[in-house]
Amino acid sequence: MSYLVLARKWRPQTFDQVIGQPHVTRTLQNAIKTGRIAHAYLFTGARGVGKTSVARILAKALNCERGTSPVPCNECSNCREISQGNAVDVLEIDGASNRGIDSIRDLRDTVRYRPAKSPYKIYIIDEVHMLTTEAFNALLKTLEEPPAHVLFIFATTEPHKIPGTILSRCQRYDFRRIPTREILAHLSRIAAEEGAGFSESVLFAVAREADGSMRDAQSLMEQLLAFRGEELDDREVLDLLGVVDRETVREAARAVLDRDVRKCLDLVDRLHGRGIDLRRFCQRLCEYFRDLMVLSFGEARGGSWLDLPREERRGLEALVFRTSGEELFSYFQMLVAGEEEIRRSSLPRVALEMLLLRLATLPRLQSLDSVLERLETLVSGAAPTETAERRIRFRAEDRRDMAPRHAPEPVSPSHEPSKHPADLAGRKPEIPAAVPPPLPPEEDEPEGPQVEENDRGEDGALSSAAGMAELLGVSAVVDDWEGFCRWVAGRDQIMGAKLGQSAAVEDPAGVLAIHVLEVYEASVQNGDTERTLREHLSHYFRGKKAAFPIRFSVKKAAIRKPSEAGPRNASPTRLALNHPAVQQAIEVLGGELVEIRPLTSKKKKNG
Ligand SMILES: [Zn+2]
């Protein structure tokens, strides 16, 4: 039982040595100083946070041979016997194994006798919530009229199971989970004292695994010390302990945010090979996304809820900018549900694989503000504001990073980037098909449709002239209009939106007539839109020149008639729903009306 050695060696002997419970130790020390000692104390809190240790220190402080003092001497026979757990006047009782009425009756019999050689007779009852109702009733009689020399210290992890009649007679102290930072500092001290050089990341993983319990942390540390001197890297050490290392968790989070499906599958394969508990891993990933979310929402507002060393924090900060709060929230919800699935699944490996795939292929979500900003830009027909432009460029860069350099293999499907605005509205994520849909052609090798031979003939006469670009026929554009619009949406979101649900026809005069939604009427009637469109056409149709005239017109949407109720009692919601622009926005984005925000007031606020 080498664990006991370390636990005994590092058990706190004075109030000052207790870690993470200053609110308890300070109050107790003050009570001792001022002589206000209660007859019954209740220490509550998770396991391994120091309840029994503090109970013993309190017993020593009261029964020290050098007199009651907030700082026991730890040298006299009373102090030493209490530390060793064999003091005659301090009885430690395990509530779990002495839960019956008989045990408490025996206890009541001894209560009557005065302490043998100390000021107080102290009963420390651990796991007191395990006592039976009869035992509690018997105990209550003693608590109602306690002899002056008797003191009870109850410890429990489940205070809600203790009858109110008992609770009301106790002075209650709630012990907190020990912050990871403080556990880490303590483990570092132990490692230094024991002459073991473990990296901070190993110690942090252990501290985090202990989840606020110093006892668990020390138990893991004890095992860790057994590997001292062996040539093991951090990951091997943690694998031996069954602790998920932080680097792998971070790697998984990065793969999800990068939408790197291949890496996700590879990671699960490695975890499985290393014998890591996959559910444990999923829990750690949940925590990691929780930390990202806190960083994304809270920390920006000056809060501080991250219990992390600086190095760990930097890793989070590097990732948090790759995503949005809305996305993180979706990731987190899926992780929580996924953890449950893994727990129940008979194929945890497959469940984790599917979970990571779902996460990595989650369609990008955008905040309402950014969508509004873009809509305003589109409707006004003005050049995009700097922020909107930057955001759009950022998305475009994302897409370029995501596109595989070579033809993707069937085993690692790469999620097709959102091409249609409807994808932005948060559709249900789908597990990608084994073969990914074709990606838009790369910049350097434009790949238009296979042009029919007769199309070629139509333009043949002109194309034969040296130095002149081949001309594009209107009919070729009309025939492949849908494909062209999809392609545009993949690389130019603004133009893609304008062309969303558009129709193209060739009128008798050889003009390309494009019908767009009414919402874009103003924005397409400027030279910029036409020029950009011509560039896209030329790009898509393999460098052919679009020399034909282009005309934009409005495609009338089926507009709902306002209800028979007059404008007098028309609610803002109904007015908004009846507005053609809103109807079209709902149609384009596939959404529903949730909230109405007047744009004018927003502009005023921005100045
Ligand atoms: Zn002493």
XYZ file of C-alpha atoms and ligand atoms in Angstrom:
608
model
C 0.000 0.000 0.000
C 2.523 2.550 -1.137
C -0.310 5.047 -1.705
C -0.790 5.306 2.062
C 2.833 6.291 2.408
C 2.455 9.319 0.176
C -0.962 10.250 1.556
C 0.319 10.061 5.130
C 3.482 11.906 4.287
C 1.619 14.796 2.671
C -1.457 14.896 4.885
C -1.823 18.451 6.215
C -0.952 18.724 9.911
C -2.029 22.318 10.538
C -4.835 24.498 9.220
C -2.328 26.483 7.171
C -1.272 23.373 5.279
C -4.807 22.583 4.119
C -5.135 23.293 0.401
C -8.105 24.935 -1.237
C -10.374 25.434 1.821
C -9.350 28.801 3.297
C -12.987 29.734 4.045
C -13.216 26.722 6.364
C -9.832 26.825 8.043
C -9.920 30.560 8.737
C -13.356 30.382 10.362
C -12.367 27.413 12.507
C -9.151 29.094 13.632
C -11.088 32.212 14.635
C -13.609 30.118 16.555
C -10.792 28.399 18.466
C -9.115 31.727 19.200
C -12.314 33.224 20.605
C -13.382 30.036 22.389
C -16.674 29.712 20.506
C -16.609 25.963 20.022
C -19.791 24.278 18.814
C -20.898 20.822 19.951
C -21.433 19.470 16.480
C -19.797 20.256 13.166
C -20.854 19.056 9.753
C -18.229 18.968 7.014
C -19.704 18.473 3.551
C -18.024 18.199 0.170
C -16.817 15.831 -2.524
C -14.492 12.986 -1.643
C -10.841 13.732 -1.126
C -11.149 17.471 -0.529
C -9.826 17.424 3.052
C -12.833 16.884 5.333
C -11.234 14.178 7.493
C -7.889 15.965 7.524
C -9.500 19.153 8.822
C -11.485 17.142 11.396
C -8.230 15.712 12.762
C -6.530 19.094 12.815
C -9.523 20.517 14.695
C -9.294 17.636 17.177
C -5.594 18.305 17.696
C -6.145 22.044 18.067
C -8.665 21.376 20.846
C -6.873 18.525 22.606
C -3.209 19.554 22.265
C -1.395 19.080 25.562
C 0.106 22.537 25.218
C -3.374 23.997 25.382
C -6.171 24.662 22.935
C -4.694 26.680 20.082
C -5.397 27.425 16.398
C -1.953 25.950 15.718
C -1.535 22.499 17.324
C 2.027 21.539 18.267
C 1.958 18.180 16.452
C 4.609 16.966 18.904
C 2.808 16.084 22.131
C 1.447 12.569 22.599
C -2.160 13.731 22.059
C -1.295 15.377 18.735
C 0.756 12.404 17.566
C -1.910 9.878 18.546
C -4.587 11.840 16.724
C -2.376 11.998 13.623
C -1.919 8.238 13.790
C -5.620 7.657 14.419
C -5.250 5.892 17.789
C -6.049 8.598 20.346
C -8.261 7.342 23.194
C -10.340 10.505 23.312
C -10.772 10.944 19.573
C -12.908 8.203 18.055
C -13.138 7.866 14.309
C -16.236 5.991 13.216
C -17.066 4.925 9.690
C -20.764 5.630 9.220
C -20.981 3.180 6.329
C -20.003 0.132 8.407
C -21.572 1.272 11.714
C -24.875 2.456 10.429
C -27.237 0.563 12.716
C -28.951 1.581 15.929
C -26.699 -0.677 18.038
C -23.541 1.165 17.041
C -25.082 4.502 17.989
C -26.376 3.058 21.313
C -22.821 1.936 22.109
C -21.630 5.402 21.204
C -24.209 6.995 23.503
C -23.022 4.828 26.381
C -19.437 6.052 26.001
C -20.493 9.689 25.637
C -21.338 9.791 29.333
C -17.748 9.120 30.411
C -15.341 12.003 30.691
C -12.325 12.102 28.348
C -9.341 10.130 29.655
C -6.595 12.726 29.287
C -7.848 15.586 27.107
C -10.248 18.505 27.397
C -12.676 17.039 24.820
C -14.069 13.694 23.841
C -14.341 13.970 20.063
C -16.354 11.715 17.741
C -15.506 11.932 14.058
C -18.235 10.142 12.065
C -17.355 9.785 8.406
C -20.038 9.189 5.749
C -22.643 10.056 8.359
C -25.436 10.053 5.765
C -25.213 6.237 5.747
C -26.769 5.954 9.231
C -30.235 4.431 9.447
C -33.217 6.507 10.532
C -33.229 4.778 13.935
C -29.537 5.494 14.358
C -30.112 9.151 13.495
C -32.924 9.325 16.059
C -30.675 7.849 18.727
C -27.940 10.306 17.784
C -30.407 13.177 17.944
C -31.082 12.508 21.652
C -27.396 13.027 22.386
C -27.186 16.119 20.201
C -30.158 17.671 21.980
C -28.426 17.603 25.359
C -24.738 17.128 24.717
C -22.390 16.843 27.699
C -20.030 19.841 27.843
C -16.941 17.741 27.097
C -18.338 16.070 23.959
C -17.848 17.245 20.408
C -19.124 15.652 17.184
C -17.597 16.140 13.767
C -19.689 14.657 10.970
C -18.341 14.337 7.458
C -20.442 13.573 4.409
C -20.462 13.710 0.646
C -24.273 13.756 0.606
C -25.645 16.272 3.106
C -29.141 16.110 1.578
C -29.536 12.615 3.051
C -29.147 13.889 6.595
C -32.382 14.621 8.511
C -33.148 18.282 9.087
C -33.313 17.741 12.844
C -29.636 16.749 12.815
C -28.597 19.451 10.337
C -30.164 22.179 12.449
C -27.966 21.216 15.402
C -24.700 21.323 13.471
C -22.411 24.099 12.413
C -22.040 23.406 8.735
C -18.924 23.870 6.592
C -19.074 23.227 2.859
C -15.740 22.108 1.458
C -15.079 23.083 -2.147
C -13.557 21.130 -4.948
C -9.908 22.062 -4.976
C -9.033 24.214 -8.003
C -6.919 22.353 -10.565
C -4.303 25.080 -10.323
C -3.815 24.413 -6.608
C -3.678 20.657 -7.091
C -1.100 21.198 -9.818
C 1.019 23.351 -7.518
C 0.832 20.688 -4.818
C 1.779 17.894 -7.230
C 4.724 19.979 -8.422
C 5.887 20.310 -4.814
C 5.594 16.549 -4.293
C 7.461 15.841 -7.540
C 10.255 18.227 -6.559
C 10.478 16.766 -3.062
C 10.575 13.218 -4.422
C 13.178 14.200 -7.003
C 10.981 13.203 -9.926
C 11.077 15.368 -13.027
C 7.646 15.144 -14.610
C 6.631 17.684 -17.210
C 3.996 20.234 -16.321
C 1.654 18.834 -18.955
C 1.734 15.397 -17.295
C 1.111 16.896 -13.867
C -1.654 19.077 -15.242
C -3.364 16.093 -16.880
C -3.211 14.271 -13.537
C -4.502 17.303 -11.635
C -7.348 17.738 -14.076
C -8.204 14.047 -13.932
C -8.478 14.262 -10.143
C -11.391 16.668 -10.642
C -10.932 18.633 -7.448
C -10.019 15.690 -5.225
C -6.597 15.878 -3.625
C -6.842 12.244 -2.568
C -7.330 11.114 -6.177
C -4.522 13.386 -7.308
C -2.134 11.936 -4.742
C -3.182 8.407 -5.611
C -2.357 9.030 -9.277
C 0.854 10.754 -8.232
C 1.824 7.678 -6.262
C 1.458 5.560 -9.399
C 3.299 8.184 -11.387
C 6.267 8.017 -9.032
C 6.551 4.305 -9.760
C 7.572 5.172 -13.340
C 10.261 7.548 -12.152
C 13.544 7.066 -13.967
C 12.058 5.074 -16.826
C 12.531 6.336 -20.346
C 8.916 7.183 -21.093
C 7.516 10.177 -22.883
C 4.560 12.125 -21.507
C 1.993 10.249 -23.508
C 3.293 6.828 -22.490
C 3.268 7.820 -18.842
C -0.330 9.000 -19.019
C -1.392 5.944 -21.005
C -0.062 3.779 -18.178
C -2.200 5.754 -15.741
C -5.209 5.592 -18.056
C -5.301 9.387 -18.117
C -6.150 11.093 -21.393
C -3.315 13.428 -22.287
C -4.168 17.028 -23.035
C -2.272 17.155 -26.303
C -4.492 14.481 -27.859
C -7.610 16.300 -26.696
C -6.322 19.530 -28.197
C -5.455 17.698 -31.409
C -9.013 16.380 -31.658
C -10.492 19.833 -31.072
C -8.214 21.260 -33.748
C -9.167 18.526 -36.229
C -12.860 19.245 -35.630
C -12.455 22.994 -36.070
C -10.294 22.443 -39.165
C -12.934 20.046 -40.502
C -10.171 17.542 -41.004
C -12.156 14.336 -41.306
C -9.139 12.180 -42.057
C -7.385 13.371 -38.919
C -10.472 12.666 -36.808
C -10.612 9.054 -37.982
C -6.880 8.686 -37.567
C -7.109 9.993 -34.022
C -9.810 7.534 -32.983
C -7.718 4.756 -34.465
C -4.725 5.796 -32.361
C -6.786 6.205 -29.180
C -8.244 2.760 -29.678
C -4.783 1.322 -30.245
C -3.496 2.937 -27.063
C -6.321 1.427 -25.052
C -7.703 4.796 -23.958
C -11.193 4.757 -22.476
C -13.065 6.442 -25.331
C -15.851 7.721 -23.140
C -13.300 9.332 -20.857
C -11.749 10.899 -23.911
C -15.117 12.256 -24.998
C -15.640 13.781 -21.561
C -12.293 15.510 -21.800
C -13.221 16.822 -25.235
C -16.481 18.152 -23.757
C -14.479 19.999 -21.138
C -12.168 21.353 -23.792
C -15.057 22.797 -25.785
C -16.544 24.151 -22.590
C -13.268 25.985 -21.992
C -13.312 27.296 -25.552
C -16.864 28.491 -25.057
C -16.032 30.234 -21.791
C -13.094 31.886 -23.499
C -15.288 32.916 -26.405
C -18.178 34.343 -24.355
C -17.129 35.083 -20.825
C -13.491 35.968 -20.804
C -14.027 38.708 -23.339
C -16.299 40.366 -20.794
C -13.656 40.388 -18.133
C -14.659 37.182 -16.366
C -12.226 34.551 -15.228
C -13.636 31.051 -15.066
C -10.777 29.154 -16.613
C -8.763 27.122 -14.157
C -5.800 26.616 -16.458
C -2.055 27.121 -16.577
C -0.804 29.732 -19.013
C 0.463 27.256 -21.601
C -2.895 25.505 -21.743
C -4.655 28.827 -22.079
C -2.530 29.855 -25.014
C -3.499 26.645 -26.806
C -7.166 27.518 -26.335
C -6.692 31.075 -27.485
C -5.094 29.856 -30.689
C -8.189 27.785 -31.459
C -10.993 30.036 -30.309
C -10.544 32.454 -33.195
C -11.240 29.727 -35.712
C -14.848 29.468 -34.677
C -17.810 31.388 -33.315
C -19.729 31.169 -30.075
C -22.770 29.831 -31.929
C -20.731 27.039 -33.464
C -19.101 26.146 -30.165
C -22.502 25.827 -28.597
C -23.586 23.390 -31.303
C -20.370 21.406 -30.910
C -20.878 21.223 -27.176
C -24.473 20.024 -27.433
C -23.447 17.329 -29.892
C -20.580 16.238 -27.660
C -22.814 15.882 -24.629
C -25.281 13.787 -26.620
C -22.401 11.833 -28.168
C -20.913 11.004 -24.783
C -24.222 9.425 -23.816
C -24.228 7.418 -27.055
C -20.693 6.174 -26.478
C -21.600 5.142 -22.952
C -24.517 3.038 -24.153
C -22.983 1.761 -27.356
C -21.569 -1.728 -27.648
C -19.278 -0.251 -30.314
C -17.807 2.783 -28.569
C -15.132 3.181 -31.199
C -17.648 3.509 -34.010
C -19.783 5.831 -31.903
C -16.808 8.124 -31.297
C -15.874 8.047 -34.978
C -19.388 9.036 -35.994
C -19.465 11.756 -33.368
C -16.228 13.326 -34.573
C -17.370 13.067 -38.195
C -20.611 14.811 -37.326
C -18.688 17.538 -35.542
C -16.154 17.984 -38.318
C -18.835 18.260 -40.983
C -21.174 20.567 -39.090
C -22.234 23.306 -41.502
C -20.745 26.634 -40.602
C -23.059 28.765 -38.536
C -22.943 32.517 -38.618
C -24.211 34.942 -36.066
C -27.449 36.777 -36.773
C -25.550 40.047 -36.708
C -23.215 39.021 -39.499
C -26.121 37.719 -41.606
C -27.991 40.992 -41.046
C -24.915 42.945 -41.976
C -24.589 41.036 -45.217
C -28.262 41.379 -46.034
C -28.013 45.115 -45.515
C -25.009 45.215 -47.791
C -26.803 43.243 -50.464
C -30.037 45.190 -50.254
C -28.341 48.578 -50.320
C -26.212 47.498 -53.239
C -23.297 49.303 -51.657
C -19.797 47.959 -51.543
C -19.415 45.628 -48.564
C -18.200 47.253 -45.399
C -14.693 46.462 -44.383
C -15.734 43.982 -41.712
C -18.218 42.234 -43.939
C -15.645 42.023 -46.677
C -13.017 40.693 -44.332
C -15.385 38.082 -42.999
C -16.322 36.969 -46.464
C -12.689 36.799 -47.470
C -11.986 34.798 -44.318
C -14.676 32.304 -45.273
C -13.236 32.069 -48.746
C -9.802 31.319 -47.318
C -11.317 28.653 -45.134
C -12.739 27.041 -48.160
C -9.445 27.053 -49.975
C -7.746 25.420 -46.994
C -10.395 22.786 -46.851
C -10.245 21.807 -50.484
C -8.042 18.756 -50.855
C -5.013 19.206 -53.075
C -5.582 15.904 -54.812
C -8.671 13.985 -55.598
C -10.091 12.917 -52.227
C -10.059 9.242 -51.411
C -13.340 7.582 -50.574
C -12.205 6.792 -47.010
C -11.842 10.410 -46.021
C -14.851 12.296 -47.201
C -14.326 16.009 -47.072
C -17.382 18.029 -46.341
C -18.394 20.239 -49.148
C -18.309 23.844 -48.061
C -21.568 25.674 -47.757
C -22.433 26.885 -51.188
C -25.965 27.989 -50.729
C -27.161 30.545 -48.196
C -29.616 27.944 -46.955
C -26.652 26.001 -45.607
C -25.852 28.901 -43.335
C -29.182 28.665 -41.595
C -28.082 25.721 -39.491
C -29.455 22.686 -41.203
C -29.222 19.394 -39.432
C -25.704 18.023 -39.927
C -25.551 15.034 -42.163
C -23.083 12.247 -42.234
C -21.257 12.761 -45.475
C -21.626 10.295 -48.276
C -18.618 8.107 -48.922
C -17.848 9.926 -52.151
C -17.771 13.679 -51.745
C -19.607 15.865 -54.194
C -17.318 17.570 -56.695
C -15.668 20.713 -55.461
C -15.676 23.944 -57.387
C -12.758 23.999 -59.787
C -9.478 25.421 -58.579
C -8.368 28.900 -59.470
C -5.530 27.742 -61.677
C -7.394 25.224 -63.747
C -10.849 26.459 -64.627
C -12.999 23.554 -65.542
C -16.232 24.467 -67.194
C -18.793 22.204 -68.719
C -18.023 20.070 -71.719
C -19.106 22.396 -74.469
C -21.139 20.716 -77.134
C -19.656 20.466 -80.570
C -22.500 22.462 -82.145
C -21.942 25.289 -79.640
C -18.407 25.340 -80.715
C -19.527 25.530 -84.331
C -21.788 28.464 -83.571
C -18.818 30.493 -82.431
C -16.347 28.819 -84.716
C -16.022 31.592 -87.267
C -14.973 34.170 -84.741
C -12.792 31.922 -82.652
C -10.605 31.152 -85.610
C -9.371 34.735 -85.668
C -5.914 34.763 -84.120
C -5.486 36.622 -80.826
C -9.209 36.827 -80.153
C -10.848 34.964 -77.309
C -13.481 32.443 -78.239
C -16.961 33.887 -77.806
C -19.512 32.426 -75.449
C -23.018 31.761 -76.717
C -26.068 32.833 -74.736
C -27.684 29.426 -75.192
C -24.708 27.683 -73.565
C -25.127 29.909 -70.526
C -28.879 29.361 -70.331
C -28.453 25.594 -70.637
C -26.031 25.402 -67.737
C -27.415 28.266 -65.657
C -28.038 26.211 -62.510
C -24.578 24.691 -62.559
C -23.064 28.109 -63.072
C -25.026 29.594 -60.145
C -23.919 26.769 -57.856
C -20.324 27.295 -58.880
C -20.552 31.055 -58.271
C -22.103 30.526 -54.831
C -19.084 28.426 -53.909
C -16.619 31.246 -54.516
C -18.479 34.556 -54.365
C -21.100 34.644 -51.656
C -22.486 38.038 -52.613
C -22.952 37.172 -56.256
C -24.145 33.721 -55.265
C -26.867 35.263 -53.127
C -27.944 37.621 -55.904
C -28.215 34.720 -58.320
C -29.954 32.503 -55.753
C -33.275 31.294 -57.218
C -32.680 33.316 -60.344
C -33.673 32.238 -63.828
C -31.947 32.957 -67.128
C -33.483 33.054 -70.588
C -32.333 34.178 -73.989
C -34.609 36.773 -75.476
C -35.134 37.013 -79.257
C -32.595 39.830 -79.540
C -29.805 37.585 -78.189
C -29.811 39.227 -74.751
C -29.173 37.174 -71.622
C -32.157 38.094 -69.450
C -31.645 37.242 -65.786
C -34.595 37.317 -63.425
C -33.525 37.882 -59.830
C -35.521 38.088 -56.619
C -37.053 41.470 -55.890
C -34.910 41.877 -52.809
C -31.848 42.223 -55.043
C -33.455 44.575 -57.530
C -31.514 47.649 -56.498
C -28.212 45.914 -55.990
C -27.980 44.287 -59.426
C -28.696 47.506 -61.325
C -25.175 48.776 -61.276
C -22.251 48.190 -63.549
C -20.269 46.322 -60.908
C -22.651 43.395 -60.753
C -22.667 42.995 -64.504
C -18.897 43.257 -64.765
C -18.347 40.708 -62.007
C -20.886 38.409 -63.591
C -19.071 38.575 -66.921
C -15.805 37.691 -65.198
C -17.406 34.685 -63.540
C -18.967 33.589 -66.833
C -15.652 33.790 -68.589
C -13.987 31.838 -65.810
C -16.617 29.142 -65.664
C -16.896 28.700 -69.420
C -13.174 28.092 -69.917
C -12.030 31.565 -70.820
C -14.679 32.221 -73.434
C -15.731 35.828 -73.694
C -19.314 36.786 -72.853
C -19.907 39.465 -75.470
C -23.705 39.394 -75.398
C -25.775 42.042 -73.610
C -27.066 41.210 -70.137
C -30.289 42.508 -68.660
C -31.504 42.085 -65.104
C -35.154 42.061 -64.217
C -37.194 41.178 -61.194
C -38.727 37.798 -60.678
C -42.026 38.390 -58.926
C -42.354 36.280 -55.829
C -45.757 35.021 -54.818
C -46.604 37.698 -52.298
C -49.109 36.885 -49.648
C -52.029 39.272 -49.492
C -52.224 41.224 -46.269
C -54.998 39.881 -44.077
C -58.365 41.605 -44.037
C -57.471 43.302 -40.765
C -56.685 46.939 -41.377
C -53.312 48.543 -40.707
C -54.714 49.793 -37.410
C -54.352 46.421 -35.702
C -51.582 44.989 -37.864
C -48.868 43.699 -35.539
C -45.191 44.327 -36.335
C -44.797 40.586 -36.827
C -47.573 40.465 -39.406
C -46.265 43.561 -41.160
C -42.826 42.013 -41.275
C -44.129 38.675 -42.532
C -46.082 40.383 -45.287
C -43.111 42.390 -46.461
C -41.847 40.958 -49.759
C -38.210 41.362 -48.711
C -38.811 39.357 -45.543
C -40.728 36.698 -47.430
C -37.898 36.354 -49.868
C -35.272 36.331 -47.143
C -37.163 33.529 -45.416
C -37.388 31.690 -48.697
C -33.699 32.189 -49.523
C -32.363 31.384 -46.073
C -34.877 28.669 -45.291
C -35.537 30.230 -41.898
C -38.398 31.523 -39.848
C -39.181 34.840 -38.227
C -37.955 34.816 -34.641
C -37.186 38.372 -33.716
C -37.711 41.807 -35.226
C -34.919 44.321 -34.912
C -35.338 47.746 -36.500
C -32.239 48.410 -38.587
C -32.457 52.175 -38.110
C -31.969 51.992 -34.361
C -28.901 49.831 -34.852
C -27.397 52.397 -37.182
C -28.045 55.166 -34.688
C -26.271 53.232 -31.994
C -23.274 52.741 -34.206
C -23.208 56.491 -34.817
Zn 0.115 18.990 20.725
